[in-house]
mmCIF file of C-alpha atoms in Angstrom:
data_model
loop_
_atom_site.group_PDB
_atom_site.id
_atom_site.type_symbol
_atom_site.label_atom_id
_atom_site.label_comp_id
_atom_site.label_asym_id
_atom_site.label_seq_id
_atom_site.Cartn_x
_atom_site.Cartn_y
_atom_site.Cartn_z
ATOM 1 C CA MET A 16 0.000 0.020 0.022
ATOM 2 C CA ILE A 17 1.263 3.408 -0.830
ATOM 3 C CA ALA A 18 1.174 5.491 2.368
ATOM 4 C CA PRO A 19 0.498 9.223 2.585
ATOM 5 C CA VAL A 20 3.390 11.619 3.091
ATOM 6 C CA ARG A 21 3.093 13.285 6.624
ATOM 7 C CA ARG A 22 4.528 16.642 7.766
ATOM 8 C CA ASP A 23 5.363 17.292 11.451
ATOM 9 C CA TRP A 24 4.998 20.837 12.734
ATOM 10 C CA SER A 25 2.975 22.643 15.467
ATOM 11 C CA PRO A 26 1.158 26.015 15.309
ATOM 12 C CA LYS A 27 1.221 26.063 19.072
ATOM 13 C CA GLU A 28 4.946 25.935 19.186
ATOM 14 C CA LEU A 29 5.226 28.450 16.281
ATOM 15 C CA PHE A 30 3.125 31.098 18.175
ATOM 16 C CA ASN A 31 3.791 30.339 21.783
ATOM 17 C CA ALA A 32 6.196 33.365 22.132
ATOM 18 C CA LEU A 33 3.495 35.803 20.733
ATOM 19 C CA THR A 34 0.764 37.721 22.713
ATOM 20 C CA PRO A 35 -2.187 39.778 21.560
ATOM 21 C CA ALA A 36 -0.586 42.889 23.190
ATOM 22 C CA MET A 37 2.059 42.705 20.421
ATOM 23 C CA PHE A 38 -0.464 43.278 17.668
ATOM 24 C CA THR A 39 -2.838 45.947 18.842
ATOM 25 C CA ALA A 40 -4.348 48.065 16.172
ATOM 26 C CA ALA A 41 -7.219 50.434 15.347
ATOM 27 C CA PRO A 42 -10.714 48.825 15.399
ATOM 28 C CA SER A 43 -10.952 49.112 11.597
ATOM 29 C CA VAL A 44 -7.699 47.271 11.173
ATOM 30 C CA VAL A 45 -8.732 44.533 13.696
ATOM 31 C CA ARG A 46 -12.102 44.222 11.825
ATOM 32 C CA ALA A 47 -10.289 43.903 8.376
ATOM 33 C CA ARG A 48 -8.079 41.081 9.812
ATOM 34 C CA TRP A 49 -11.118 39.267 11.277
ATOM 35 C CA ASP A 50 -12.925 39.504 7.796
ATOM 36 C CA ARG A 51 -9.963 38.106 6.119
ATOM 37 C CA LEU A 52 -9.127 35.327 8.528
ATOM 38 C CA TRP A 53 -12.664 34.108 9.471
ATOM 39 C CA PRO A 54 -13.450 32.416 6.120
ATOM 40 C CA GLU A 55 -10.019 30.755 6.158
ATOM 41 C CA LEU A 56 -10.750 29.385 9.663
ATOM 42 C CA TYR A 57 -14.257 28.098 8.993
ATOM 43 C CA THR A 58 -13.302 26.411 5.632
ATOM 44 C CA GLU A 59 -10.522 24.570 7.327
ATOM 45 C CA TYR A 60 -12.771 23.685 10.283
ATOM 46 C CA ASP A 61 -15.404 22.319 7.811
ATOM 47 C CA ALA A 62 -12.986 19.331 7.051
ATOM 48 C CA ARG A 63 -14.575 17.511 9.973
ATOM 49 C CA HIS A 64 -18.057 17.904 8.504
ATOM 50 C CA LEU A 65 -16.905 16.573 5.110
ATOM 51 C CA GLN A 66 -15.252 13.617 6.859
ATOM 52 C CA ASN A 67 -18.442 12.943 8.727
ATOM 53 C CA GLU A 68 -20.448 13.026 5.464
ATOM 54 C CA LEU A 69 -18.117 10.616 3.908
ATOM 55 C CA CYS A 70 -18.747 8.214 6.814
ATOM 56 C CA ILE A 71 -22.494 8.686 6.515
ATOM 57 C CA ARG A 72 -22.267 7.855 2.795
ATOM 58 C CA ASN A 73 -19.852 4.987 3.310
ATOM 59 C CA LEU A 74 -17.666 6.334 0.476
ATOM 60 C CA ILE A 75 -14.209 5.132 1.555
ATOM 61 C CA GLU A 76 -13.380 1.720 0.095
ATOM 62 C CA THR A 77 -9.663 1.301 -0.189
ATOM 63 C CA ASN A 78 -6.943 1.248 2.387
ATOM 64 C CA GLU A 79 -5.119 4.053 0.601
ATOM 65 C CA ALA A 80 -8.039 6.329 0.719
ATOM 66 C CA GLU A 81 -8.634 5.581 4.390
ATOM 67 C CA ALA A 82 -4.987 6.274 5.188
ATOM 68 C CA PHE A 83 -5.200 9.596 3.158
ATOM 69 C CA PHE A 84 -8.198 10.852 4.935
ATOM 70 C CA ASN A 85 -6.967 10.043 8.401
ATOM 71 C CA ALA A 86 -3.788 12.018 7.641
ATOM 72 C CA TRP A 87 -5.766 14.806 5.927
ATOM 73 C CA ALA A 88 -8.194 15.184 8.790
ATOM 74 C CA ALA A 89 -5.427 15.532 11.421
ATOM 75 C CA ASP A 90 -3.690 18.244 9.269
ATOM 76 C CA GLU A 91 -6.942 20.182 8.847
ATOM 77 C CA GLU A 92 -7.472 20.105 12.579
ATOM 78 C CA ARG A 93 -3.909 21.532 12.937
ATOM 79 C CA HIS A 94 -4.816 24.412 10.501
ATOM 80 C CA THR A 95 -8.066 25.049 12.434
ATOM 81 C CA ASN A 96 -6.149 25.314 15.710
ATOM 82 C CA GLY A 97 -3.607 27.571 14.114
ATOM 83 C CA PHE A 98 -6.194 30.006 12.615
ATOM 84 C CA ILE A 99 -7.807 30.148 15.975
ATOM 85 C CA GLN A 100 -4.476 31.098 17.571
ATOM 86 C CA ILE A 101 -3.916 33.719 14.861
ATOM 87 C CA MET A 102 -7.287 35.212 15.349
ATOM 88 C CA GLU A 103 -6.714 35.471 19.072
ATOM 89 C CA LEU A 104 -3.445 37.255 18.404
ATOM 90 C CA VAL A 105 -4.396 39.738 15.807
ATOM 91 C CA ALA A 106 -8.131 39.971 15.242
ATOM 92 C CA GLY A 107 -9.601 40.229 18.810
ATOM 93 C CA GLY A 108 -10.948 36.713 18.761
ATOM 94 C CA SER A 109 -11.382 34.221 21.732
ATOM 95 C CA GLU A 110 -11.130 30.553 21.279
ATOM 96 C CA ALA A 111 -14.459 29.898 23.027
ATOM 97 C CA ASP A 112 -16.233 32.447 20.966
ATOM 98 C CA LEU A 113 -14.789 31.232 17.766
ATOM 99 C CA ARG A 114 -15.624 27.624 18.377
ATOM 100 C CA GLU A 115 -19.195 28.565 19.322
ATOM 101 C CA ARG A 116 -19.514 30.407 16.018
ATOM 102 C CA LEU A 117 -18.016 27.489 14.139
ATOM 103 C CA ASP A 118 -20.314 24.906 15.730
ATOM 104 C CA ALA A 119 -23.402 27.031 14.912
ATOM 105 C CA ARG A 120 -22.910 26.959 11.206
ATOM 106 C CA SER A 121 -24.898 24.782 8.852
ATOM 107 C CA HIS A 122 -23.640 22.351 6.228
ATOM 108 C CA ASP A 123 -25.458 21.266 3.021
ATOM 109 C CA PHE A 124 -23.622 18.753 0.707
ATOM 110 C CA SER A 125 -26.214 18.667 -2.041
ATOM 111 C CA ALA A 126 -24.238 20.994 -4.151
ATOM 112 C CA ILE A 127 -21.417 18.411 -4.579
ATOM 113 C CA ASN A 128 -23.503 15.227 -4.706
ATOM 114 C CA GLU A 129 -22.141 14.658 -8.251
ATOM 115 C CA PHE A 130 -18.623 14.295 -6.756
ATOM 116 C CA LEU A 131 -19.699 12.140 -3.847
ATOM 117 C CA LYS A 132 -20.947 9.176 -5.843
ATOM 118 C CA ASP A 133 -17.893 6.999 -5.341
ATOM 119 C CA GLU A 134 -14.374 7.098 -3.911
ATOM 120 C CA PHE A 135 -12.677 7.888 -7.197
ATOM 121 C CA SER A 136 -14.730 11.041 -7.930
ATOM 122 C CA LEU A 137 -14.255 12.211 -4.338
ATOM 123 C CA ILE A 138 -10.496 11.738 -4.537
ATOM 124 C CA VAL A 139 -10.204 13.682 -7.820
ATOM 125 C CA MET A 140 -12.253 16.528 -6.315
ATOM 126 C CA ILE A 141 -10.063 16.653 -3.209
ATOM 127 C CA ALA A 142 -6.833 16.549 -5.250
ATOM 128 C CA PHE A 143 -7.958 19.457 -7.319
ATOM 129 C CA ASP A 144 -9.314 21.421 -4.365
ATOM 130 C CA GLU A 145 -6.213 21.005 -2.257
ATOM 131 C CA MET A 146 -4.119 22.283 -5.183
ATOM 132 C CA CYS A 147 -6.290 25.261 -5.671
ATOM 133 C CA THR A 148 -6.128 26.040 -2.004
ATOM 134 C CA CYS A 149 -2.359 25.667 -2.010
ATOM 135 C CA ARG A 150 -2.042 28.275 -4.660
ATOM 136 C CA ALA A 151 -4.555 30.608 -3.261
ATOM 137 C CA TYR A 152 -2.761 30.606 0.099
ATOM 138 C CA ALA A 153 0.464 31.437 -1.828
ATOM 139 C CA ALA A 154 -1.263 34.682 -2.963
ATOM 140 C CA GLU A 155 -1.733 35.685 0.719
ATOM 141 C CA ARG A 156 1.907 36.352 1.552
ATOM 142 C CA GLU A 157 1.456 40.186 1.635
ATOM 143 C CA PHE A 158 -1.341 39.939 4.161
ATOM 144 C CA TYR A 159 0.499 37.644 6.541
ATOM 145 C CA THR A 160 3.736 39.654 6.131
ATOM 146 C CA GLY A 161 1.701 42.766 7.151
ATOM 147 C CA LEU A 162 0.603 41.098 10.427
ATOM 148 C CA GLY A 163 3.832 42.192 12.001
ATOM 149 C CA ASN A 164 5.882 39.130 12.816
ATOM 150 C CA SER A 165 7.809 36.719 10.736
ATOM 151 C CA ARG A 166 6.140 33.734 12.392
ATOM 152 C CA PHE A 167 2.976 34.500 10.505
ATOM 153 C CA LEU A 168 4.744 34.065 7.210
ATOM 154 C CA ARG A 169 6.416 30.886 8.517
ATOM 155 C CA TRP A 170 2.827 29.710 9.344
ATOM 156 C CA LEU A 171 1.716 30.400 5.792
ATOM 157 C CA ARG A 172 4.642 28.498 4.353
ATOM 158 C CA GLU A 173 3.749 25.424 6.468
ATOM 159 C CA VAL A 174 0.040 25.513 5.508
ATOM 160 C CA ILE A 175 0.993 25.889 1.826
ATOM 161 C CA ALA A 176 3.294 22.892 2.094
ATOM 162 C CA ASP A 177 0.509 20.879 3.827
ATOM 163 C CA GLU A 178 -1.980 21.709 1.104
ATOM 164 C CA ALA A 179 0.484 20.690 -1.594
ATOM 165 C CA VAL A 180 1.191 17.421 0.165
ATOM 166 C CA HIS A 181 -2.613 16.714 0.463
ATOM 167 C CA SER A 182 -2.974 17.213 -3.253
ATOM 168 C CA MET A 183 -0.078 14.867 -3.937
ATOM 169 C CA ASN A 184 -1.329 12.255 -1.493
ATOM 170 C CA ALA A 185 -4.791 12.301 -3.085
ATOM 171 C CA VAL A 186 -3.259 11.928 -6.613
ATOM 172 C CA ASN A 187 -1.248 9.090 -5.300
ATOM 173 C CA VAL A 188 -4.410 7.216 -4.367
ATOM 174 C CA ILE A 189 -5.510 7.640 -7.941
ATOM 175 C CA ARG A 190 -2.223 6.392 -9.251
ATOM 176 C CA ALA A 191 -2.202 3.403 -6.938
ATOM 177 C CA ARG A 192 -5.732 2.256 -7.071
ATOM 178 C CA TYR A 193 -7.430 3.903 -10.166
ATOM 179 C CA CYS A 194 -4.807 3.900 -12.856
ATOM 180 C CA ASP A 195 -7.427 2.259 -15.108
ATOM 181 C CA ARG A 196 -9.733 5.393 -14.628
ATOM 182 C CA VAL A 197 -7.104 8.099 -15.229
ATOM 183 C CA SER A 198 -8.850 9.056 -18.529
ATOM 184 C CA GLU A 199 -11.869 10.020 -16.466
ATOM 185 C CA VAL A 200 -10.079 12.566 -14.326
ATOM 186 C CA GLY A 201 -10.222 15.364 -16.907
ATOM 187 C CA VAL A 202 -13.987 14.983 -17.245
ATOM 188 C CA ILE A 203 -14.482 15.272 -13.514
ATOM 189 C CA LEU A 204 -12.210 18.247 -13.329
ATOM 190 C CA GLU A 205 -14.055 20.077 -16.184
ATOM 191 C CA SER A 206 -17.379 19.357 -14.423
ATOM 192 C CA LEU A 207 -15.977 20.933 -11.222
ATOM 193 C CA ILE A 208 -14.697 23.986 -12.983
ATOM 194 C CA SER A 209 -17.800 24.400 -15.129
ATOM 195 C CA GLY A 210 -19.870 24.579 -11.901
ATOM 196 C CA ILE A 211 -17.872 27.362 -10.400
ATOM 197 C CA THR A 212 -19.499 30.810 -10.733
ATOM 198 C CA ASP A 213 -18.830 34.196 -9.413
ATOM 199 C CA ASP A 214 -22.016 34.063 -7.312
ATOM 200 C CA ARG A 215 -21.524 30.481 -6.089
ATOM 201 C CA SER A 216 -22.502 30.234 -2.469
ATOM 202 C CA TYR A 217 -20.398 28.152 -0.105
ATOM 203 C CA THR A 218 -22.503 25.725 1.950
ATOM 204 C CA GLY A 219 -19.966 24.451 4.466
ATOM 205 C CA THR A 220 -18.616 21.597 2.431
ATOM 206 C CA PHE A 221 -14.840 22.240 2.874
ATOM 207 C CA VAL A 222 -14.333 21.955 -0.848
ATOM 208 C CA LEU A 223 -15.074 24.519 -3.568
ATOM 209 C CA ASP A 224 -14.708 27.438 -1.259
ATOM 210 C CA TYR A 225 -13.498 29.518 -4.145
ATOM 211 C CA PHE A 226 -14.277 33.069 -2.975
ATOM 212 C CA GLY A 227 -11.700 35.823 -3.109
ATOM 213 C CA ALA A 228 -9.543 37.364 -5.768
ATOM 214 C CA ALA A 229 -6.911 34.611 -5.868
ATOM 215 C CA TYR A 230 -9.331 32.120 -7.408
ATOM 216 C CA THR A 231 -8.817 33.240 -10.934
ATOM 217 C CA LYS A 232 -9.694 31.332 -14.098
ATOM 218 C CA GLU A 233 -5.916 31.040 -14.687
ATOM 219 C CA LEU A 234 -5.461 29.380 -11.314
ATOM 220 C CA LEU A 235 -8.188 26.904 -11.864
ATOM 221 C CA ALA A 236 -6.885 26.063 -15.286
ATOM 222 C CA ASN A 237 -3.320 25.654 -14.085
ATOM 223 C CA CYS A 238 -4.510 23.359 -11.259
ATOM 224 C CA HIS A 239 -6.464 21.249 -13.665
ATOM 225 C CA ALA A 240 -3.452 20.754 -15.862
ATOM 226 C CA ARG A 241 -1.139 19.917 -12.915
ATOM 227 C CA ILE A 242 -3.657 17.273 -11.559
ATOM 228 C CA LEU A 243 -3.967 15.680 -15.035
ATOM 229 C CA ARG A 244 -0.231 15.531 -15.452
ATOM 230 C CA ASN A 245 0.508 14.050 -12.092
ATOM 231 C CA ALA A 246 -2.284 11.545 -12.169
ATOM 232 C CA ALA A 247 -1.072 10.123 -15.488
ATOM 233 C CA LYS A 248 2.353 9.339 -14.004
ATOM 234 C CA PRO A 249 2.814 5.605 -13.216
ATOM 235 C CA LEU A 250 3.934 4.748 -9.734
ATOM 236 C CA THR A 251 7.726 4.170 -9.369
ATOM 237 C CA SER A 252 9.092 1.246 -7.477
ATOM 238 C CA ALA A 253 10.187 3.470 -4.690
ATOM 239 C CA GLU A 254 6.592 4.870 -4.349
ATOM 240 C CA GLN A 255 5.162 1.348 -4.420
ATOM 241 C CA ALA A 256 7.449 0.549 -1.577
ATOM 242 C CA GLY A 257 6.173 3.497 0.486
ATOM 243 C CA ASN A 258 8.975 5.899 -0.195
ATOM 244 C CA ASN A 259 6.693 8.565 -1.996
ATOM 245 C CA ARG A 260 8.002 11.756 -3.320
ATOM 246 C CA GLN A 261 6.107 14.784 -4.608
ATOM 247 C CA PRO A 262 5.483 14.727 -8.415
ATOM 248 C CA ASN A 263 6.921 17.587 -10.329
#
C-alpha cells in the first residue's frame, strides 16, 4: 500500500512566544483582519463535517483512501487550531467564541453530490481542491507579512506545504488504485470547474470554497493541468515501496 506523506510541525510551538498585546491596532484594522481570517478558519474547520459526510455515505473503500483521509483530517485540525491562535493574536478573537460560532454554522452537501458518488470522484475533487487552496494561500503572502511578525509568514509556508502534500497524496491514491480510470480525471475536473460561478455560495462543504480574488480562471486552469499531469504518471518502484516523493 502506498502511504500518505506526513509533515510534522506545530502552530502552538510556532506562536507560543507571541501575545495579543504585540499586535494591537485600530478597530478598523482589527475588523479587516477578522474579515480576512474568518473564512479561512471556517473552511478549514469544515473538514470535519466533510469527513463525517463521507462516513454517512460510506464512500471510503480502499486502504489507501482511508490512510489519506486520516492524515488529511489531522492536518486540517492543525490548521483550524492555528487559525484560532492567529485570530486570538491579531483579530480580537477568543477561542471559546470562535468555536461557538463554528459549531453554529450549517452544512449542505447537495451542491457536490455529483462528486460524492464514489471514492474515485471524491479523490479527484479533493486533489484538485487542495491544489487550488495551496495556490490561493500562496497569494496571501502580503497579508501575512503585514501582520507584523515573521512567524505568521512561516505559518503560511507550512500551510501551503501541507496543502501541496494533500493534493499529492490524493493523486497518489488515484495512481495506486485507479490507474485504469485516469482517462476520467479530466471529465471530472471539467465538471468541477464548469460549476464554479462568481456568485456561487459556499455551503460548509470544505471543498469549492473559491471566494476571493486569488481564485482566478488562470489558477483553476493551471491546477486542472497539474492534476491531469500528475495523475497520469505511473507509480515508481520507490513509491510502491512506500517511499513517495512529490510529483513535479
